PDB file of C-alpha atoms in Angstrom:
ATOM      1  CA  UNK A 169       0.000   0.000   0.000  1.00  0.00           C
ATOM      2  CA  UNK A 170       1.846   3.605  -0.639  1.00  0.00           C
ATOM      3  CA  UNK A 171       0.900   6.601   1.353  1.00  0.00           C
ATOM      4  CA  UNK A 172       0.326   9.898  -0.932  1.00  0.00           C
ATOM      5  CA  UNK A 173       2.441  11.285   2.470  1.00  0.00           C
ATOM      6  CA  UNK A 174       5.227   8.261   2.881  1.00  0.00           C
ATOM      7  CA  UNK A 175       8.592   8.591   1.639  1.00  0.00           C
ATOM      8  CA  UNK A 176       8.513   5.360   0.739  1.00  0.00           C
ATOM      9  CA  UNK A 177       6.396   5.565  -2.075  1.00  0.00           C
ATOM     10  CA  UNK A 178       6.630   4.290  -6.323  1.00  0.00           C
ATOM     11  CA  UNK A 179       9.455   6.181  -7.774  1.00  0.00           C
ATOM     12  CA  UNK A 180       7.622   7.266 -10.611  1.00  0.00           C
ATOM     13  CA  UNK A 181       6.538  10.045  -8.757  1.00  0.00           C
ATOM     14  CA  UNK A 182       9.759  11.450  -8.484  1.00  0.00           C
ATOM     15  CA  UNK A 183      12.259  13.044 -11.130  1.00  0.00           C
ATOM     16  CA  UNK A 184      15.442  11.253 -11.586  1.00  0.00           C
ATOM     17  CA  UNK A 185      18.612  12.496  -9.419  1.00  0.00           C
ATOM     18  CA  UNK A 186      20.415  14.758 -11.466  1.00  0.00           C
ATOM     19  CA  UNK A 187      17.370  15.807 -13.573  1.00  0.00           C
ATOM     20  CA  UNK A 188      16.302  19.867 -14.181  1.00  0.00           C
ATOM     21  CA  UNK A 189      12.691  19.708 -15.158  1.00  0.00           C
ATOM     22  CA  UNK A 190      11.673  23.425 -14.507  1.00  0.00           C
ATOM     23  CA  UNK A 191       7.848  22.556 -14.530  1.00  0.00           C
ATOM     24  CA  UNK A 192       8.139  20.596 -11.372  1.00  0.00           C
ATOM     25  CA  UNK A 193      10.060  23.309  -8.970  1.00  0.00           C
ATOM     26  CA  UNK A 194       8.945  26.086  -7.859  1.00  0.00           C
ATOM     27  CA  UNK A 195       9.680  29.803 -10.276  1.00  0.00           C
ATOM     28  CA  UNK A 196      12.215  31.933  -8.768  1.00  0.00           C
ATOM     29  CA  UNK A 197      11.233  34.244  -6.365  1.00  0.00           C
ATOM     30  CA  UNK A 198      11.391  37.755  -5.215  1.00  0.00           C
ATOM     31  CA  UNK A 199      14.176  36.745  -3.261  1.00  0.00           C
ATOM     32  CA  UNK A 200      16.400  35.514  -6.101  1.00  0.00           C
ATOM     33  CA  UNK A 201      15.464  39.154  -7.634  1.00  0.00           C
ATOM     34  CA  UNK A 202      19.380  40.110  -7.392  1.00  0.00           C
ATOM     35  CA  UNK A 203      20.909  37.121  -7.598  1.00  0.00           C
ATOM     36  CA  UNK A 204      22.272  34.943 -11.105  1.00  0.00           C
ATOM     37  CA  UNK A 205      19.159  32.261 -11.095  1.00  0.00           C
ATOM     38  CA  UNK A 206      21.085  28.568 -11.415  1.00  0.00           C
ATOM     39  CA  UNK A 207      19.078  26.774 -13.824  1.00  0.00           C
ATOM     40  CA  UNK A 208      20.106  22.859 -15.467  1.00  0.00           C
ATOM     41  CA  UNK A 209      23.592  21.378 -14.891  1.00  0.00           C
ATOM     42  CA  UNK A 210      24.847  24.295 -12.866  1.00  0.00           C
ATOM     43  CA  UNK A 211      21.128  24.313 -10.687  1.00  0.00           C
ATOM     44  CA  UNK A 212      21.776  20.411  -9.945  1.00  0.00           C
ATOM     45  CA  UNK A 213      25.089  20.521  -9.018  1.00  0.00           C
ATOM     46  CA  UNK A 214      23.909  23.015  -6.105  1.00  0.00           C
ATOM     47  CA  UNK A 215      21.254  21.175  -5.125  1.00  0.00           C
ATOM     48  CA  UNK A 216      22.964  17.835  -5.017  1.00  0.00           C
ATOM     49  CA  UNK A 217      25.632  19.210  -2.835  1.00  0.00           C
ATOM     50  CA  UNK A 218      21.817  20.537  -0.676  1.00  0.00           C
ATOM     51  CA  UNK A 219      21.336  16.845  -0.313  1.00  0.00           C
ATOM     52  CA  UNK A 220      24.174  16.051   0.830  1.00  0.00           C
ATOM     53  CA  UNK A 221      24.466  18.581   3.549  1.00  0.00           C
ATOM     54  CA  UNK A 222      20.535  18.124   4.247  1.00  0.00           C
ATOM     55  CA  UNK A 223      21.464  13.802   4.533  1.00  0.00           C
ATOM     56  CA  UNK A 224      24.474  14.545   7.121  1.00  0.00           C
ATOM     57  CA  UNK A 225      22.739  17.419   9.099  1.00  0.00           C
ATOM     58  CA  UNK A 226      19.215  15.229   9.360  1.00  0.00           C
ATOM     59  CA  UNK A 227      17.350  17.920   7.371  1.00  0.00           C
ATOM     60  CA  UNK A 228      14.248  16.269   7.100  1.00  0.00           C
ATOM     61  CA  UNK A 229      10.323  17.212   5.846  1.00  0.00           C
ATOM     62  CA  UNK A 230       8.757  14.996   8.158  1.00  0.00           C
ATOM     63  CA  UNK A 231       5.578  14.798   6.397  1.00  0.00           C
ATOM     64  CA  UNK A 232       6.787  13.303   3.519  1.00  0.00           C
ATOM     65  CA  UNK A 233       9.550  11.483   5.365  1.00  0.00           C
ATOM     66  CA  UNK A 234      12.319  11.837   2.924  1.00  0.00           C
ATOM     67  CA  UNK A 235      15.292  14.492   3.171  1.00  0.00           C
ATOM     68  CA  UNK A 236      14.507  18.557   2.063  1.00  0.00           C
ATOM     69  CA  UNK A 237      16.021  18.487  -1.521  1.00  0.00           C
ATOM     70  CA  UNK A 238      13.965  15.601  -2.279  1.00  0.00           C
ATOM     71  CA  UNK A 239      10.968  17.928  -2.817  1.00  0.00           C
ATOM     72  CA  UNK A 240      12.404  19.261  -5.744  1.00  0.00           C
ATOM     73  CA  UNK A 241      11.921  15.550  -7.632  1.00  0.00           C
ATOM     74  CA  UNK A 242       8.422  14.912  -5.979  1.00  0.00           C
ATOM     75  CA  UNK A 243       5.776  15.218  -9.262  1.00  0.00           C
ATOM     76  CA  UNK A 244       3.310  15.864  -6.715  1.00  0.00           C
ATOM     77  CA  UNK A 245       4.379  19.209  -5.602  1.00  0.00           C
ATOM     78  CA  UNK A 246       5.612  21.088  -8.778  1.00  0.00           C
ATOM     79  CA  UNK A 247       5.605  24.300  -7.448  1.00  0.00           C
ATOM     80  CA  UNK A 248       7.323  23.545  -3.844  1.00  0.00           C
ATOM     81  CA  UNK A 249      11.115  22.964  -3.178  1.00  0.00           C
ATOM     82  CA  UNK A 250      14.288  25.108  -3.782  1.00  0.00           C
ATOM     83  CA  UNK A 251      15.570  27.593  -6.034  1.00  0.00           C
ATOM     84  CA  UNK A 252      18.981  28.801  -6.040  1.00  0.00           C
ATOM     85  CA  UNK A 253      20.714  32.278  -6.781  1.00  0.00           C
ATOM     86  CA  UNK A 254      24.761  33.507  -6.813  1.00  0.00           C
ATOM     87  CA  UNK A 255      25.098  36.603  -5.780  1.00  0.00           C
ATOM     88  CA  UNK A 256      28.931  37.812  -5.554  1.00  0.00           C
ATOM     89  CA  UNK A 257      30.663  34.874  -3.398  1.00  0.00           C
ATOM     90  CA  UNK A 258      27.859  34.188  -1.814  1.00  0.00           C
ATOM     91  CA  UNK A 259      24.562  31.527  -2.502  1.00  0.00           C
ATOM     92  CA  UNK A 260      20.761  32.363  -2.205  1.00  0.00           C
ATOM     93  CA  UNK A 261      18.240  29.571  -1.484  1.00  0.00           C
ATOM     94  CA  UNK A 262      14.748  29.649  -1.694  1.00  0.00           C
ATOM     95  CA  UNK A 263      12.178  27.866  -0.319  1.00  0.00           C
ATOM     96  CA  UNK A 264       8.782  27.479  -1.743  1.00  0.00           C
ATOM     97  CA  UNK A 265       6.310  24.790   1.026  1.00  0.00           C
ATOM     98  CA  UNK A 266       3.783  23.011  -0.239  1.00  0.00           C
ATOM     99  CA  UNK A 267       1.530  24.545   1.176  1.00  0.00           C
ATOM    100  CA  UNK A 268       1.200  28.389   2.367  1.00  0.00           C
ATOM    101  CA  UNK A 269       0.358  27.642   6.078  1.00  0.00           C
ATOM    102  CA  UNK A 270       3.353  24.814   5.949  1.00  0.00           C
ATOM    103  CA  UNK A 271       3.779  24.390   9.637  1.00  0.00           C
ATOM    104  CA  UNK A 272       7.297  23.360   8.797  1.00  0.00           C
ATOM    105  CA  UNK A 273       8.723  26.419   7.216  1.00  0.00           C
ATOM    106  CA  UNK A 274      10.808  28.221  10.057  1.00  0.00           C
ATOM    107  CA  UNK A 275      12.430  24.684  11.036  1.00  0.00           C
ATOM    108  CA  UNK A 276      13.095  23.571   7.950  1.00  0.00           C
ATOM    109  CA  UNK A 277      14.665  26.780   6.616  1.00  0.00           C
ATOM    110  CA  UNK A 278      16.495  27.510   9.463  1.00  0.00           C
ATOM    111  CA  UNK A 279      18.027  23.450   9.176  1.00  0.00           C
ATOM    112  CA  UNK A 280      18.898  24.391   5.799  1.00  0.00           C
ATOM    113  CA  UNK A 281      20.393  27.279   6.470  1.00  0.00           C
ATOM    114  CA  UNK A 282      22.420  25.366   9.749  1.00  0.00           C
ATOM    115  CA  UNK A 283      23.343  22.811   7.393  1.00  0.00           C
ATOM    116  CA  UNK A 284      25.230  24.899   4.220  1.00  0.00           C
ATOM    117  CA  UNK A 285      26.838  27.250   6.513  1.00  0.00           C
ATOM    118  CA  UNK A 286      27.222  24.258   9.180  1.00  0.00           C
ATOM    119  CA  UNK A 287      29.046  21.803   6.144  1.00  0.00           C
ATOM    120  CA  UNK A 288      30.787  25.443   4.580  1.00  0.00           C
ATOM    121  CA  UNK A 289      33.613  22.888   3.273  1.00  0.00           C
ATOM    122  CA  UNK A 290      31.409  21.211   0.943  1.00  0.00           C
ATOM    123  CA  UNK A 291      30.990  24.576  -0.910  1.00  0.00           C
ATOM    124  CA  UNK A 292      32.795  27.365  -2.412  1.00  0.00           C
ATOM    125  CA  UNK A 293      30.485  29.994  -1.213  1.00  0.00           C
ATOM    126  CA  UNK A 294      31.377  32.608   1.619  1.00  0.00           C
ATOM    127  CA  UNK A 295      27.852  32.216   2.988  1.00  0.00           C
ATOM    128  CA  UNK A 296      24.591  30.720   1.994  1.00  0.00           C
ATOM    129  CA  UNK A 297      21.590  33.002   2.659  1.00  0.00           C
ATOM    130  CA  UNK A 298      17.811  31.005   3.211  1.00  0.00           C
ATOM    131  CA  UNK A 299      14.443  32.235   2.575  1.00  0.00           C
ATOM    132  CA  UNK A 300      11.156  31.216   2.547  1.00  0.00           C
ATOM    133  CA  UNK A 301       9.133  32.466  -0.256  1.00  0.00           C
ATOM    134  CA  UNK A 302       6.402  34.914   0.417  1.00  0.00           C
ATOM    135  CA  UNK A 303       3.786  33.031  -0.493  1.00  0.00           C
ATOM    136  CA  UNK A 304       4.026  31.679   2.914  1.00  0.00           C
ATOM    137  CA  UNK A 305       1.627  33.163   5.805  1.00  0.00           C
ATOM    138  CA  UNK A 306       4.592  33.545   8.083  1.00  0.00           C
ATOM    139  CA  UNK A 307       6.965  34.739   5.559  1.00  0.00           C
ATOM    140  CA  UNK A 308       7.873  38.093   7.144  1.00  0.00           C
ATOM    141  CA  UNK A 309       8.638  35.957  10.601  1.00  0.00           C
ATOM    142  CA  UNK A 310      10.620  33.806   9.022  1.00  0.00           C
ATOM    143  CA  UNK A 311      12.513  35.816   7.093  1.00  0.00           C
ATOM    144  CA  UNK A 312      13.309  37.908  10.164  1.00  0.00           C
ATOM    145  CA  UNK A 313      14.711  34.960  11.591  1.00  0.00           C
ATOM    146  CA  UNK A 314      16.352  33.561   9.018  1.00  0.00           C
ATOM    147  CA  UNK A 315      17.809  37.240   8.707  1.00  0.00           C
ATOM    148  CA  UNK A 316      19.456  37.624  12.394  1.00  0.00           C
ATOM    149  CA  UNK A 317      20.794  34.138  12.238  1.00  0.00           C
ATOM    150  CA  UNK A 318      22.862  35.211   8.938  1.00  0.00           C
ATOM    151  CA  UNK A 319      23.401  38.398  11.403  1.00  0.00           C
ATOM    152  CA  UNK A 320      24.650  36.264  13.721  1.00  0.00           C
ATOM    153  CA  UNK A 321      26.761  33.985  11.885  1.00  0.00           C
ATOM    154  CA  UNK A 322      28.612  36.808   9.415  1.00  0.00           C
ATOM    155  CA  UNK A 323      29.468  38.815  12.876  1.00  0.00           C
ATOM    156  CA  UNK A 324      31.410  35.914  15.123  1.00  0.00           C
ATOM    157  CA  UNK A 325      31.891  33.176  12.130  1.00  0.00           C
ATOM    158  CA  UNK A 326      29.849  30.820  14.238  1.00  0.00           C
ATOM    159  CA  UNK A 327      26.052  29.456  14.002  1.00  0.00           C
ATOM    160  CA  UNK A 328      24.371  30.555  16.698  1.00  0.00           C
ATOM    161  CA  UNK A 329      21.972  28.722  18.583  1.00  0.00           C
ATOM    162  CA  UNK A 330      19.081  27.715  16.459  1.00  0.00           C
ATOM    163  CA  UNK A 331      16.403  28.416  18.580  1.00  0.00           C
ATOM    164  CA  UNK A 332      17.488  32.475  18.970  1.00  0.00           C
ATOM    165  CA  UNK A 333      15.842  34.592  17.907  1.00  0.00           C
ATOM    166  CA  UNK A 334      12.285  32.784  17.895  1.00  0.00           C
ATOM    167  CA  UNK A 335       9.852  34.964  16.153  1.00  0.00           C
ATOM    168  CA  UNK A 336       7.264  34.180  17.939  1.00  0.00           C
ATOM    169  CA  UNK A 337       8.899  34.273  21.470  1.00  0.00           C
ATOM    170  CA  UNK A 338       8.054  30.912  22.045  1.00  0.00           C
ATOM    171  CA  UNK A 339       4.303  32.256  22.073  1.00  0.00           C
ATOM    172  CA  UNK A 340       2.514  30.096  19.064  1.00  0.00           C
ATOM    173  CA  UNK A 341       1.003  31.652  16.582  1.00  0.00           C
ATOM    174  CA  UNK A 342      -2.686  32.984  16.475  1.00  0.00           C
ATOM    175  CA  UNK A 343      -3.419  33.116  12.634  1.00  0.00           C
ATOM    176  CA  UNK A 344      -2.557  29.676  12.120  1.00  0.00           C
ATOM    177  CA  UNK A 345      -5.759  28.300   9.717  1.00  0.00           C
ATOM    178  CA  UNK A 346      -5.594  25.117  12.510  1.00  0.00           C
TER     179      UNK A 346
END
């Protein structure tokens, strides 16, 4: 039996590794505005060195139970998953959900973000900057996060903590559809 949410479903509903198939990730976003959009070889190579880092740091969708990057393969959800930018030395990624009220957002950017800067010699960028899209409800929060943890880490060369700053002060959050 195969779970539309399982990881372990029929491969068919996934892209091969390796593959660029533009209709199955998400368009660039605002975010990527600025940057040099990767797109075919040079987009996969970037996003198979996200696996990697996503596989060793546990950067997991739990939902789906499969690792991050795999979103970008998954038929299912052709506009969710990362795109990628260059901007100067350093590497924008952006994260489109599957969904706008994606419960998952803040911890999985801020995992991906842990994980490139965390794994910074499997790269040859100076820092890799993570957004959600704004097509999320949260966006703005998240962003903000995402933002003073890049602070963070460009001031004293370290990740800080991943649980400062919380948006949401640990509070929850009211506009939540659930």
């Amino acid at each position: 039996m195969r779970s539309f949410f399982g990881g372990g479903g029929a491969d068919e509903a996934f892209d091969d590794r390796g593959s660029f198939v533009p209709a199955h990730i998400p368009e660039p976003g605002p975010f990527l505005d600025d940057a040099e959009v990767l797109t075919g070889d040079d987009h996969v190579a970037v996003h198979e060195t996200a696996r990697e880092c996503f596989e060793e740091r546990g950067v997991y969708d739990v939902t789906f139970g499969y690792n991050l990057a795999r979103l970008n393969l998954d038929q299912r959800h052709p506009d969710a998953g990362f795109r990628y930018g260059v901007d100067g030395d350093d590497l924008r990624a952006e994260f489109t959900p599957t969904t706008e009220f994606c419960p998952q957002s803040d911890t999985l950017t801020v995992g991906a973000f842990r994980a490139w800067n965390g794994l910074e010699e499997r790269h040859d960028y100076d820092l890799v900057r993570v957004r959600v899209a704004p097509s999320h409800q949260r966006a703005d929060a998240v962003n903000d996060r995402l933002a003073a943890l890049e602070d963070a880490y460009v001031e004293t060369g370290e990740l800080p903590d991943a649980e400062t700053p919380d948006p949401n002060g640990g509070a929850g959050d009211d506009s939540l559809p659930f």
